[in-house]
CSV table of C-alpha atoms and ligand atoms in Angstrom, one decimal:
chain,number,residue,atom,x,y,z
A,1,MET,CA,68.9,-33.7,-8.5
A,2,PRO,CA,69.9,-34.1,-4.8
A,3,PRO,CA,68.0,-37.1,-3.3
A,4,SER,CA,66.1,-34.8,-0.8
A,5,SER,CA,64.7,-32.5,-3.5
A,6,ARG,CA,61.2,-32.8,-5.0
A,7,LEU,CA,60.4,-32.2,-8.7
A,8,ALA,CA,57.9,-29.5,-9.7
A,9,ASP,CA,56.6,-28.7,-13.1
A,10,LEU,CA,57.3,-25.0,-12.8
A,11,ILE,CA,58.9,-22.6,-10.4
A,12,ILE,CA,58.3,-18.8,-10.8
A,13,ARG,CA,61.1,-17.1,-9.0
A,14,HIS,CA,61.3,-13.8,-7.2
A,15,GLY,CA,58.0,-12.3,-8.5
A,16,THR,CA,55.8,-9.9,-6.4
A,17,ALA,CA,52.8,-12.1,-5.9
A,18,ILE,CA,49.5,-10.4,-5.2
A,19,THR,CA,48.3,-12.7,-2.4
A,20,PRO,CA,45.1,-12.2,-0.4
A,21,GLY,CA,47.2,-10.6,2.3
A,22,GLY,CA,48.9,-8.2,-0.1
A,23,PRO,CA,52.0,-8.1,-2.3
A,24,VAL,CA,54.7,-10.6,-1.3
A,25,VAL,CA,58.0,-11.2,-3.1
A,26,THR,CA,58.1,-14.9,-3.3
A,27,ASP,CA,58.7,-18.0,-5.4
A,28,LEU,CA,55.7,-20.0,-6.6
A,29,VAL,CA,56.1,-23.8,-6.9
A,30,CYS,CA,53.6,-25.4,-9.3
A,31,ARG,CA,52.9,-29.1,-9.6
A,32,ASP,CA,50.1,-31.1,-11.2
A,33,GLY,CA,48.2,-27.8,-12.0
A,34,LEU,CA,48.3,-26.5,-8.4
A,35,ILE,CA,50.4,-24.1,-6.4
A,36,VAL,CA,52.1,-26.4,-4.0
A,37,ALA,CA,54.6,-24.1,-2.2
A,38,LEU,CA,55.6,-20.5,-1.8
A,39,ASP,CA,59.0,-21.4,-0.7
A,40,SER,CA,61.1,-23.2,-3.3
A,41,SER,CA,63.8,-24.6,-1.1
A,42,GLY,CA,64.1,-28.3,-1.6
A,43,TRP,CA,62.4,-28.1,-5.0
A,44,GLN,CA,63.7,-28.7,-8.5
A,45,ALA,CA,61.6,-27.9,-11.5
A,46,ARG,CA,61.3,-28.9,-15.2
A,47,GLU,CA,60.9,-25.2,-16.0
A,48,THR,CA,61.8,-22.0,-14.3
A,49,LEU,CA,60.5,-18.5,-14.9
A,50,ASP,CA,62.4,-15.5,-13.6
A,51,ALA,CA,59.8,-13.0,-12.5
A,52,ARG,CA,62.1,-10.5,-10.8
A,53,GLY,CA,60.6,-7.1,-11.2
A,54,LEU,CA,57.3,-8.5,-12.3
A,55,HIS,CA,53.9,-8.8,-10.5
A,56,VAL,CA,52.2,-12.2,-10.4
A,57,LEU,CA,48.4,-12.0,-10.3
A,58,PRO,CA,45.9,-14.9,-9.8
A,59,GLY,CA,44.8,-15.8,-13.3
A,60,VAL,CA,42.5,-13.2,-14.9
A,61,ILE,CA,39.0,-14.4,-15.6
A,62,ASP,CA,36.9,-12.5,-18.2
A,63,SER,CA,33.3,-13.3,-17.4
A,64,GLN,CA,31.8,-11.8,-20.5
A,65,VAL,CA,33.0,-12.6,-24.1
A,66,HIS,CA,31.3,-13.3,-27.4
A,67,PHE,CA,33.3,-15.7,-29.4
A,68,ARG,CA,30.7,-16.2,-32.2
A,69,GLU,CA,31.1,-19.9,-32.8
A,70,PRO,CA,29.2,-21.7,-34.1
A,71,GLY,CA,27.7,-19.7,-37.0
A,72,LEU,CA,29.5,-16.3,-37.1
A,73,THR,CA,33.1,-17.4,-37.6
A,74,HIS,CA,33.8,-14.5,-40.0
A,75,LYS,CA,33.7,-12.3,-36.9
A,76,GLU,CA,35.4,-14.6,-34.3
A,77,THR,CA,36.2,-18.2,-33.4
A,78,LEU,CA,36.9,-20.0,-30.2
A,79,GLU,CA,40.5,-20.6,-31.3
A,80,ALA,CA,41.2,-16.9,-32.1
A,81,GLY,CA,39.2,-15.6,-29.2
A,82,THR,CA,40.9,-17.7,-26.6
A,83,ARG,CA,44.3,-17.0,-28.2
A,84,GLY,CA,43.6,-13.3,-27.8
A,85,ALA,CA,42.7,-14.1,-24.2
A,86,LEU,CA,46.1,-15.7,-23.4
A,87,LEU,CA,48.0,-12.9,-25.2
A,88,GLY,CA,46.1,-10.4,-23.0
A,89,GLY,CA,46.9,-12.4,-19.8
A,90,VAL,CA,43.4,-13.9,-19.5
A,91,THR,CA,43.3,-17.5,-18.2
A,92,ALA,CA,39.6,-18.2,-18.4
A,93,VAL,CA,36.4,-16.9,-20.1
A,94,PHE,CA,32.7,-17.1,-19.9
A,95,GLU,CA,31.3,-17.1,-23.4
A,96,MET,CA,27.9,-15.7,-24.4
A,97,PRO,CA,24.9,-17.5,-26.0
A,98,ASN,CA,23.9,-15.2,-28.9
A,99,THR,CA,25.6,-17.4,-31.5
A,100,HIS,CA,24.0,-19.2,-34.5
A,101,PRO,CA,22.3,-21.3,-33.3
A,102,LEU,CA,21.6,-19.7,-30.0
A,103,THR,CA,22.9,-21.7,-27.0
A,104,LEU,CA,19.5,-22.7,-25.5
A,105,TRP,CA,19.6,-26.5,-25.2
A,106,PRO,CA,22.0,-29.2,-24.0
A,107,GLN,CA,23.0,-30.1,-27.6
A,108,ASP,CA,23.9,-26.4,-28.2
A,109,LEU,CA,26.1,-26.3,-25.1
A,110,GLN,CA,27.6,-29.7,-26.1
A,111,ALA,CA,28.4,-28.4,-29.6
A,112,LYS,CA,30.4,-25.5,-28.1
A,113,LEU,CA,32.2,-27.8,-25.7
A,114,ASP,CA,33.1,-30.1,-28.6
A,115,LEU,CA,34.4,-27.1,-30.7
A,116,ALA,CA,36.4,-25.9,-27.7
A,117,ALA,CA,38.1,-29.2,-26.9
A,118,GLY,CA,41.6,-29.2,-28.4
A,119,ASN,CA,41.0,-25.7,-29.9
A,120,ALA,CA,40.7,-23.4,-26.9
A,121,TRP,CA,43.9,-21.8,-25.6
A,122,CYS,CA,42.4,-20.8,-22.2
A,123,ASP,CA,39.9,-22.3,-19.9
A,124,TYR,CA,36.2,-21.7,-20.6
A,125,ALA,CA,32.5,-22.0,-19.7
A,126,PHE,CA,29.5,-21.2,-21.8
A,127,TYR,CA,26.3,-19.3,-20.9
A,128,ILE,CA,22.9,-20.7,-21.8
A,129,GLY,CA,20.4,-18.1,-23.0
A,130,GLY,CA,17.2,-17.7,-21.0
A,131,ALA,CA,14.2,-17.6,-23.4
A,132,ALA,CA,10.5,-18.3,-23.6
A,133,ALA,CA,11.2,-21.7,-25.2
A,134,ASN,CA,13.5,-23.0,-22.4
A,135,ALA,CA,12.3,-21.0,-19.4
A,136,THR,CA,10.8,-23.9,-17.4
A,137,GLN,CA,13.8,-26.1,-18.0
A,138,LEU,CA,16.5,-23.8,-16.8
A,139,THR,CA,17.0,-25.5,-13.4
A,140,ALA,CA,18.5,-28.5,-15.2
A,141,LEU,CA,20.2,-26.5,-18.0
A,142,GLU,CA,22.1,-24.2,-15.7
A,143,THR,CA,23.8,-27.1,-13.9
A,144,LEU,CA,25.1,-28.8,-17.0
A,145,PRO,CA,28.9,-29.3,-16.9
A,146,GLY,CA,30.6,-26.4,-18.7
A,147,CYS,CA,27.6,-24.0,-18.2
A,148,ALA,CA,28.5,-20.6,-16.7
A,149,GLY,CA,24.9,-19.9,-15.9
A,150,ILE,CA,21.9,-18.2,-17.6
A,151,LYS,CA,22.0,-15.0,-19.6
A,152,VAL,CA,19.0,-12.9,-20.4
A,153,PHE,CA,18.9,-10.0,-22.9
A,154,MET,CA,16.0,-7.7,-21.8
A,155,GLY,CA,16.7,-5.3,-24.8
A,156,SER,CA,17.7,-6.4,-28.2
A,157,SER,CA,21.3,-6.0,-29.1
A,158,PHE,CA,23.0,-8.4,-31.5
A,159,GLY,CA,21.3,-11.7,-32.4
A,160,ASP,CA,17.9,-13.1,-31.7
A,161,LEU,CA,18.0,-13.6,-28.0
A,162,LEU,CA,15.4,-11.3,-26.4
A,163,VAL,CA,13.0,-11.5,-23.5
A,164,ASP,CA,10.7,-8.4,-23.3
A,165,ASP,CA,7.8,-10.1,-21.6
A,166,ASP,CA,7.5,-9.9,-17.9
A,167,ASP,CA,5.8,-13.3,-17.5
A,168,VAL,CA,8.7,-14.9,-19.3
A,169,LEU,CA,11.1,-13.1,-17.1
A,170,ARG,CA,9.2,-14.3,-14.0
A,171,ARG,CA,9.3,-17.9,-15.4
A,172,ILE,CA,13.1,-17.7,-16.0
A,173,LEU,CA,13.7,-16.3,-12.5
A,174,ALA,CA,11.5,-19.0,-11.0
A,175,HIS,CA,13.6,-21.9,-12.5
A,176,GLY,CA,17.0,-22.3,-11.1
A,177,ARG,CA,19.2,-21.2,-8.3
A,178,ARG,CA,22.4,-19.6,-9.8
A,179,ARG,CA,22.9,-15.9,-10.3
A,180,VAL,CA,21.2,-14.8,-13.6
A,181,ALA,CA,23.3,-12.6,-15.9
A,182,ILE,CA,21.3,-9.7,-17.3
A,183,HIS,CA,21.6,-7.2,-20.2
A,184,ALA,CA,19.3,-4.5,-18.9
A,185,GLU,CA,17.9,-2.1,-21.6
A,186,ASP,CA,14.2,-1.6,-21.9
A,187,GLU,CA,13.1,-3.0,-25.2
A,188,ALA,CA,9.9,-0.9,-25.5
A,189,ARG,CA,11.7,2.3,-24.9
A,190,LEU,CA,14.5,1.3,-27.4
A,191,ARG,CA,11.9,0.6,-30.1
A,192,GLU,CA,10.1,3.9,-29.4
A,193,ARG,CA,13.3,5.9,-29.7
A,194,ARG,CA,15.1,4.1,-32.6
A,195,ALA,CA,13.7,6.9,-34.8
A,196,ILE,CA,16.2,9.3,-33.2
A,197,ALA,CA,19.1,7.2,-34.6
A,198,GLU,CA,17.4,6.6,-37.9
A,199,ALA,CA,16.6,10.3,-38.4
A,200,SER,CA,20.1,11.6,-37.7
A,201,GLY,CA,22.2,8.6,-39.0
A,202,ASP,CA,24.9,10.0,-36.6
A,203,VAL,CA,26.6,7.6,-34.2
A,204,HIS,CA,26.9,10.5,-31.7
A,205,ASP,CA,23.2,9.8,-31.1
A,206,HIS,CA,23.8,6.3,-29.9
A,207,PRO,CA,23.7,7.2,-26.2
A,208,HIS,CA,20.8,9.5,-26.9
A,209,TRP,CA,18.7,6.7,-28.5
A,210,ARG,CA,19.7,4.1,-25.9
A,211,ASP,CA,19.5,6.6,-23.1
A,212,GLU,CA,20.0,6.5,-19.3
A,213,GLU,CA,16.3,5.9,-18.8
A,214,SER,CA,16.3,2.8,-21.1
A,215,ALA,CA,18.9,1.2,-18.9
A,216,LEU,CA,17.4,2.3,-15.6
A,217,LEU,CA,13.9,1.1,-16.5
A,218,ALA,CA,15.1,-2.4,-17.2
A,219,THR,CA,17.4,-2.5,-14.2
A,220,ARG,CA,14.7,-1.4,-11.9
A,221,LYS,CA,12.3,-3.9,-13.3
A,222,ILE,CA,14.6,-6.9,-13.1
A,223,ILE,CA,15.6,-6.1,-9.5
A,224,ARG,CA,11.9,-6.0,-8.5
A,225,LEU,CA,11.2,-9.3,-10.3
A,226,ALA,CA,14.2,-11.0,-8.8
A,227,ALA,CA,13.2,-9.8,-5.3
A,228,GLU,CA,9.7,-11.4,-5.9
A,229,ALA,CA,11.4,-14.7,-7.0
A,230,GLY,CA,14.1,-14.7,-4.4
A,231,ARG,CA,16.7,-14.9,-7.1
A,232,ARG,CA,20.2,-13.5,-7.4
A,233,LEU,CA,21.3,-11.4,-10.4
A,234,HIS,CA,24.5,-10.3,-12.1
A,235,LEU,CA,24.0,-7.0,-13.9
A,236,LEU,CA,26.3,-6.9,-16.9
A,237,HIS,CA,28.0,-3.8,-18.3
A,238,VAL,CA,26.3,-1.2,-16.1
A,239,SER,CA,26.7,2.1,-17.8
A,240,THR,CA,24.8,4.9,-15.9
A,241,ALA,CA,25.1,6.9,-12.7
A,242,SER,CA,21.4,6.3,-11.8
A,243,GLU,CA,21.7,2.5,-12.1
A,244,MET,CA,24.8,2.6,-9.8
A,245,ALA,CA,22.9,4.6,-7.2
A,246,LEU,CA,20.0,2.1,-7.4
A,247,LEU,CA,22.3,-1.0,-7.3
A,248,ALA,CA,24.2,0.2,-4.3
A,249,GLY,CA,21.0,-0.5,-2.3
A,250,HIS,CA,20.6,-4.1,-3.6
A,251,LYS,CA,24.0,-5.6,-3.2
A,252,HIS,CA,22.7,-8.5,-1.1
A,253,ARG,CA,21.0,-9.8,-4.2
A,254,VAL,CA,22.7,-8.2,-7.2
A,255,SER,CA,26.3,-8.2,-8.4
A,256,VAL,CA,27.6,-5.6,-10.7
A,257,GLU,CA,29.9,-5.7,-13.8
A,258,VAL,CA,31.5,-2.7,-15.5
A,259,THR,CA,33.6,-2.9,-18.7
A,260,PRO,CA,37.0,-1.3,-19.5
A,261,HIS,CA,35.5,0.6,-22.4
A,262,HIS,CA,32.9,2.3,-20.2
A,263,LEU,CA,35.7,3.3,-17.8
A,264,THR,CA,38.0,4.4,-20.5
A,265,LEU,CA,36.2,5.8,-23.6
A,266,THR,CA,34.0,9.0,-23.2
A,267,ALA,CA,31.2,10.5,-25.3
A,268,PRO,CA,31.1,12.5,-27.4
A,269,GLU,CA,34.9,12.3,-28.1
A,270,CYS,CA,35.0,8.6,-28.8
A,271,TYR,CA,32.3,8.8,-31.4
A,272,THR,CA,34.1,11.7,-33.1
A,273,ARG,CA,37.4,9.8,-33.1
A,274,LEU,CA,36.2,6.2,-33.8
A,275,GLY,CA,32.8,6.6,-35.4
A,276,SER,CA,30.8,3.4,-35.1
A,277,LEU,CA,33.8,1.5,-33.9
A,278,ALA,CA,32.8,3.0,-30.5
A,279,GLN,CA,29.2,1.8,-30.9
A,280,MET,CA,28.4,-0.6,-28.2
A,281,ASN,CA,25.3,-1.6,-26.2
A,282,PRO,CA,24.7,-0.2,-23.7
A,283,PRO,CA,26.5,2.8,-25.1
A,284,VAL,CA,29.6,4.5,-24.0
A,285,ARG,CA,28.3,7.6,-22.3
A,286,ASP,CA,29.6,11.0,-21.1
A,287,ARG,CA,32.0,12.0,-18.3
A,288,HIS,CA,29.2,12.3,-15.7
A,289,HIS,CA,28.3,8.6,-16.1
A,290,GLN,CA,32.0,7.6,-16.4
A,291,ALA,CA,32.8,9.4,-13.1
A,292,ALA,CA,29.9,7.5,-11.4
A,293,LEU,CA,31.2,4.2,-12.6
A,294,TRP,CA,34.7,5.0,-11.2
A,295,GLN,CA,33.1,6.0,-8.0
A,296,ALA,CA,31.3,2.7,-7.8
A,297,VAL,CA,34.6,0.9,-8.5
A,298,ARG,CA,36.1,2.8,-5.6
A,299,ASP,CA,33.1,2.3,-3.3
A,300,GLY,CA,33.1,-1.5,-3.9
A,301,VAL,CA,29.6,-1.5,-5.6
A,302,VAL,CA,31.3,-3.0,-8.7
A,303,ASP,CA,32.1,-6.6,-8.2
A,304,VAL,CA,33.8,-7.6,-11.5
A,305,LEU,CA,35.1,-6.2,-14.8
A,306,GLY,CA,34.1,-8.1,-18.0
A,307,SER,CA,35.4,-7.1,-21.4
A,308,ASP,CA,32.1,-7.8,-23.3
A,309,HIS,CA,34.5,-8.7,-26.2
A,310,ALA,CA,31.9,-8.5,-29.1
A,311,PRO,CA,33.7,-8.5,-32.4
A,312,HIS,CA,32.3,-7.5,-35.8
A,313,THR,CA,34.3,-7.0,-38.9
A,314,LEU,CA,35.5,-3.6,-40.0
A,315,GLU,CA,33.3,-3.9,-43.1
A,316,GLU,CA,30.2,-4.6,-40.9
A,317,LYS,CA,31.1,-1.7,-38.6
A,318,ALA,CA,31.4,0.6,-41.6
A,319,ARG,CA,27.7,0.3,-42.5
A,320,PRO,CA,25.8,3.6,-42.1
A,321,TYR,CA,24.7,4.1,-38.5
A,322,PRO,CA,22.4,2.7,-37.0
A,323,HIS,CA,22.7,-0.3,-39.4
A,324,SER,CA,26.3,-0.8,-38.1
A,325,PRO,CA,26.3,-3.6,-35.5
A,326,SER,CA,27.2,-2.7,-31.9
A,327,GLY,CA,30.2,-4.3,-30.3
A,328,MET,CA,34.0,-4.1,-30.1
A,329,THR,CA,36.8,-6.4,-29.2
A,330,GLY,CA,38.1,-6.4,-25.6
A,331,VAL,CA,39.3,-9.7,-24.2
A,332,GLN,CA,43.0,-9.0,-25.2
A,333,THR,CA,43.0,-5.4,-24.1
A,334,LEU,CA,41.2,-5.7,-20.8
A,335,LEU,CA,44.3,-6.1,-18.7
A,336,PRO,CA,46.7,-3.7,-20.5
A,337,VAL,CA,44.0,-1.0,-20.4
A,338,MET,CA,43.3,-1.6,-16.7
A,339,LEU,CA,47.0,-1.8,-15.8
A,340,ASP,CA,47.3,1.7,-17.4
A,341,HIS,CA,44.5,2.9,-15.1
A,342,VAL,CA,46.5,1.4,-12.1
A,343,ASN,CA,49.6,3.2,-13.2
A,344,ALA,CA,47.5,6.4,-13.5
A,345,GLY,CA,46.4,6.0,-9.9
A,346,ARG,CA,42.7,5.3,-10.6
A,347,LEU,CA,42.7,2.0,-8.8
A,348,SER,CA,45.1,-0.2,-6.9
A,349,LEU,CA,46.5,-3.5,-8.2
A,350,MET,CA,44.9,-5.2,-5.3
A,351,ARG,CA,41.5,-3.8,-6.3
A,352,LEU,CA,42.1,-4.8,-9.9
A,353,VAL,CA,42.8,-8.4,-8.9
A,354,ASP,CA,39.6,-8.4,-6.9
A,355,LEU,CA,37.7,-7.2,-10.0
A,356,VAL,CA,39.2,-9.6,-12.6
A,357,SER,CA,40.1,-12.7,-10.6
A,358,ALA,CA,39.0,-13.1,-7.0
A,359,GLY,CA,35.6,-11.4,-7.7
A,360,PRO,CA,34.5,-13.6,-10.6
A,361,ALA,CA,35.8,-16.8,-8.7
A,362,ARG,CA,33.8,-15.7,-5.6
A,363,LEU,CA,30.5,-14.7,-7.4
A,364,PHE,CA,30.4,-17.7,-9.7
A,365,ASP,CA,31.7,-20.3,-7.3
A,366,LEU,CA,34.9,-21.3,-9.0
A,367,PRO,CA,36.7,-23.2,-6.3
A,368,GLY,CA,40.5,-23.0,-6.4
A,369,ARG,CA,40.6,-19.9,-8.6
A,370,GLY,CA,41.1,-16.2,-7.9
A,371,ARG,CA,43.8,-16.5,-5.1
A,372,ILE,CA,47.5,-17.1,-4.9
A,373,ALA,CA,47.8,-19.6,-2.1
A,374,VAL,CA,49.0,-23.1,-1.5
A,375,GLY,CA,46.5,-25.6,-2.9
A,376,GLN,CA,45.0,-23.2,-5.4
A,377,SER,CA,45.0,-23.6,-9.1
A,378,ALA,CA,48.3,-22.5,-10.7
A,379,CYS,CA,46.5,-20.2,-13.2
A,380,LEU,CA,48.6,-17.0,-13.1
A,381,THR,CA,49.1,-13.8,-15.0
A,382,LEU,CA,52.6,-12.2,-14.9
A,383,VAL,CA,52.6,-8.5,-15.6
A,384,ASP,CA,55.3,-5.8,-16.1
A,385,LEU,CA,53.9,-2.7,-14.5
A,386,ASN,CA,56.7,-0.6,-16.0
A,387,ALA,CA,56.4,-1.7,-19.6
A,388,ARG,CA,55.2,1.0,-21.9
A,389,ARG,CA,53.6,-0.5,-25.0
A,390,ARG,CA,51.6,0.8,-28.0
A,391,ILE,CA,48.5,-1.2,-28.6
A,392,ASP,CA,48.2,-2.1,-32.3
A,393,ASN,CA,45.6,-3.8,-34.5
A,394,ARG,CA,48.4,-6.1,-35.7
A,395,TRP,CA,48.7,-7.5,-32.2
A,396,ILE,CA,45.0,-8.4,-32.0
A,397,ALA,CA,44.3,-12.1,-32.5
A,398,SER,CA,40.6,-11.7,-33.1
A,399,VAL,CA,39.3,-12.7,-36.5
A,400,SER,CA,37.9,-9.2,-36.8
A,401,GLY,CA,41.4,-7.8,-36.4
A,402,TRP,CA,40.9,-4.5,-34.7
A,403,THR,CA,40.7,-2.7,-31.4
A,404,PRO,CA,39.3,0.7,-30.4
A,405,TYR,CA,42.7,1.2,-28.6
A,406,ASP,CA,44.8,1.0,-31.8
A,407,GLY,CA,47.6,3.5,-31.5
A,408,ILE,CA,47.2,4.1,-27.8
A,409,THR,CA,50.2,3.7,-25.5
A,410,VAL,CA,49.6,2.1,-22.2
A,411,GLN,CA,51.9,1.5,-19.2
A,412,GLY,CA,51.5,-2.1,-17.9
A,413,TRP,CA,51.6,-5.3,-20.0
A,414,PRO,CA,50.9,-9.0,-19.5
A,415,VAL,CA,54.2,-10.8,-20.2
A,416,ALA,CA,53.3,-14.4,-19.4
A,417,THR,CA,50.1,-16.4,-18.8
A,418,ILE,CA,50.3,-19.6,-16.8
A,419,LEU,CA,47.5,-22.2,-17.3
A,420,ARG,CA,47.3,-24.8,-14.6
A,421,GLY,CA,51.1,-24.7,-14.1
A,422,MET,CA,52.0,-24.6,-17.8
A,423,VAL,CA,53.5,-21.6,-19.5
A,424,ALA,CA,50.8,-20.9,-22.1
A,425,MET,CA,51.9,-17.4,-23.2
A,426,ARG,CA,55.3,-15.7,-22.9
A,427,ASP,CA,56.5,-12.4,-24.4
A,428,ASP,CA,53.5,-12.0,-26.8
A,429,GLU,CA,53.7,-15.5,-28.2
A,430,VAL,CA,51.3,-18.4,-27.2
A,431,VAL,CA,53.1,-21.6,-26.3
A,432,GLY,CA,51.2,-24.5,-28.0
A,433,PRO,CA,49.3,-26.7,-28.1
A,434,PRO,CA,46.0,-25.2,-27.0
A,435,LEU,CA,45.3,-26.7,-23.5
A,436,GLY,CA,42.1,-24.9,-22.4
A,437,SER,CA,39.6,-27.0,-20.6
A,438,PRO,CA,36.1,-26.5,-19.2
A,439,LEU,CA,35.8,-24.6,-15.8
A,440,HIS,CA,34.4,-26.5,-12.9
A,441,PHE,CA,31.8,-24.7,-10.8
A,442,ASP,CA,31.0,-25.6,-7.2
A,443,GLU,CA,27.7,-27.4,-7.4
A,444,THR,CA,27.1,-27.6,-3.7
A,445,ARG,CA,27.0,-23.8,-2.9
A,446,ARG,CA,24.3,-22.7,-5.3
A,447,GLU,CA,21.7,-21.3,-3.0
A,448,GLY,CA,18.9,-19.1,-4.2
B,501,DOR,O1,27.3,-4.0,-28.1
B,501,DOR,C1,27.0,-5.2,-27.9
B,501,DOR,N1,27.3,-6.2,-28.7
B,501,DOR,N2,26.3,-5.4,-26.8
B,501,DOR,C2,25.7,-6.7,-26.6
B,501,DOR,O2,25.1,-6.8,-25.6
B,501,DOR,C3,25.9,-7.7,-27.6
B,501,DOR,C4,27.1,-7.5,-28.3
B,501,DOR,C5,27.3,-8.5,-29.5
B,501,DOR,O3,27.0,-9.7,-29.4
B,501,DOR,O4,27.7,-8.0,-30.6
């Protein structure tokens, strides 16, 4: 090494980096977990990646996954879920609290952090469930290290976490300052209409049972209660045209997530082709709703994409509807499916980066993440926009072992995942050992 040169851990050469100012063909010099220079002259490195012809994105963050551990490891584990994340180009996840036991108390969160240490392939944080039992203690709970925030199920989906009482919702919103993540379906209406699904036993009726009105009622209510409490919200997996129209008027308080499956699959075809594998809550709906979701992506009403990775085994999914559980895998396919939409001209790569990287970092106060710039975390996702690949169940790392996109060819593929300056996935292989660590949220910026 010439005496004047400095030693980096990794130099990524000649990639097209998606920086805040736009795409730039540049080198990226990574040292001690950070991007330290965009110009590699005068630098040597222990490892070099040739990214010629590839795009380099700030590391993808999936802010909604269910990894089922503890308690439901026949469906998914933290190890397999985070391995799937890396293979799909995802560098960090927020994991959901409807495990067994539910994540309600400090010891439940600690148990997940202990399970993840040495086992998780990507970085992680865990949601705590908001419930009647812990409502008044959420101010302390939401600031525990490793906590992504508070998640509330207003309608029952999978697991025992449900808040269908307005007074409990008020109590939850009154305790804490961070954005509260909401699954908005109106429980009373869901109960009233379950007979529709029971009577037909046909999964095509899933969006009819859990209809647009069920979603809108809950979304309208939680916006009202949050306004009374002066609290910010994050509306998960928004699935209807009418919710989008409503949410567009409340952006000062409410952030919005959509999922790749709501943007990609369409009723009734998906139920005909996939049966209950397409069953998800809230449901995949028809073209009218899907067009409204895409319009909201284009208009900027949508802030983030989350996969809502919610695995169940094929055996469980094969139970007669509606006894089949709702949920599908998604963490590993989020990026390939969305890159295919980029190639089809439905959104730009810049917009995608805002939705899966810059957006989550901004909304959830993750300093150092979501941007390619000197001084930022060297969490990066390298993608080949030209690669045409067939998604296959055998590629899926999830314990459940399947994807609704099995057999579908996409254009655009993650070819390397960089975790804090370390190559953690390359060419469809993870590079061990698992080096995931808890995410650090900015504690100083959590205003109400
Ligand atoms: O379809 C779903 N499945 N929606 C949810 O909100 C929960 C999830 C699960 O945990 O299976």
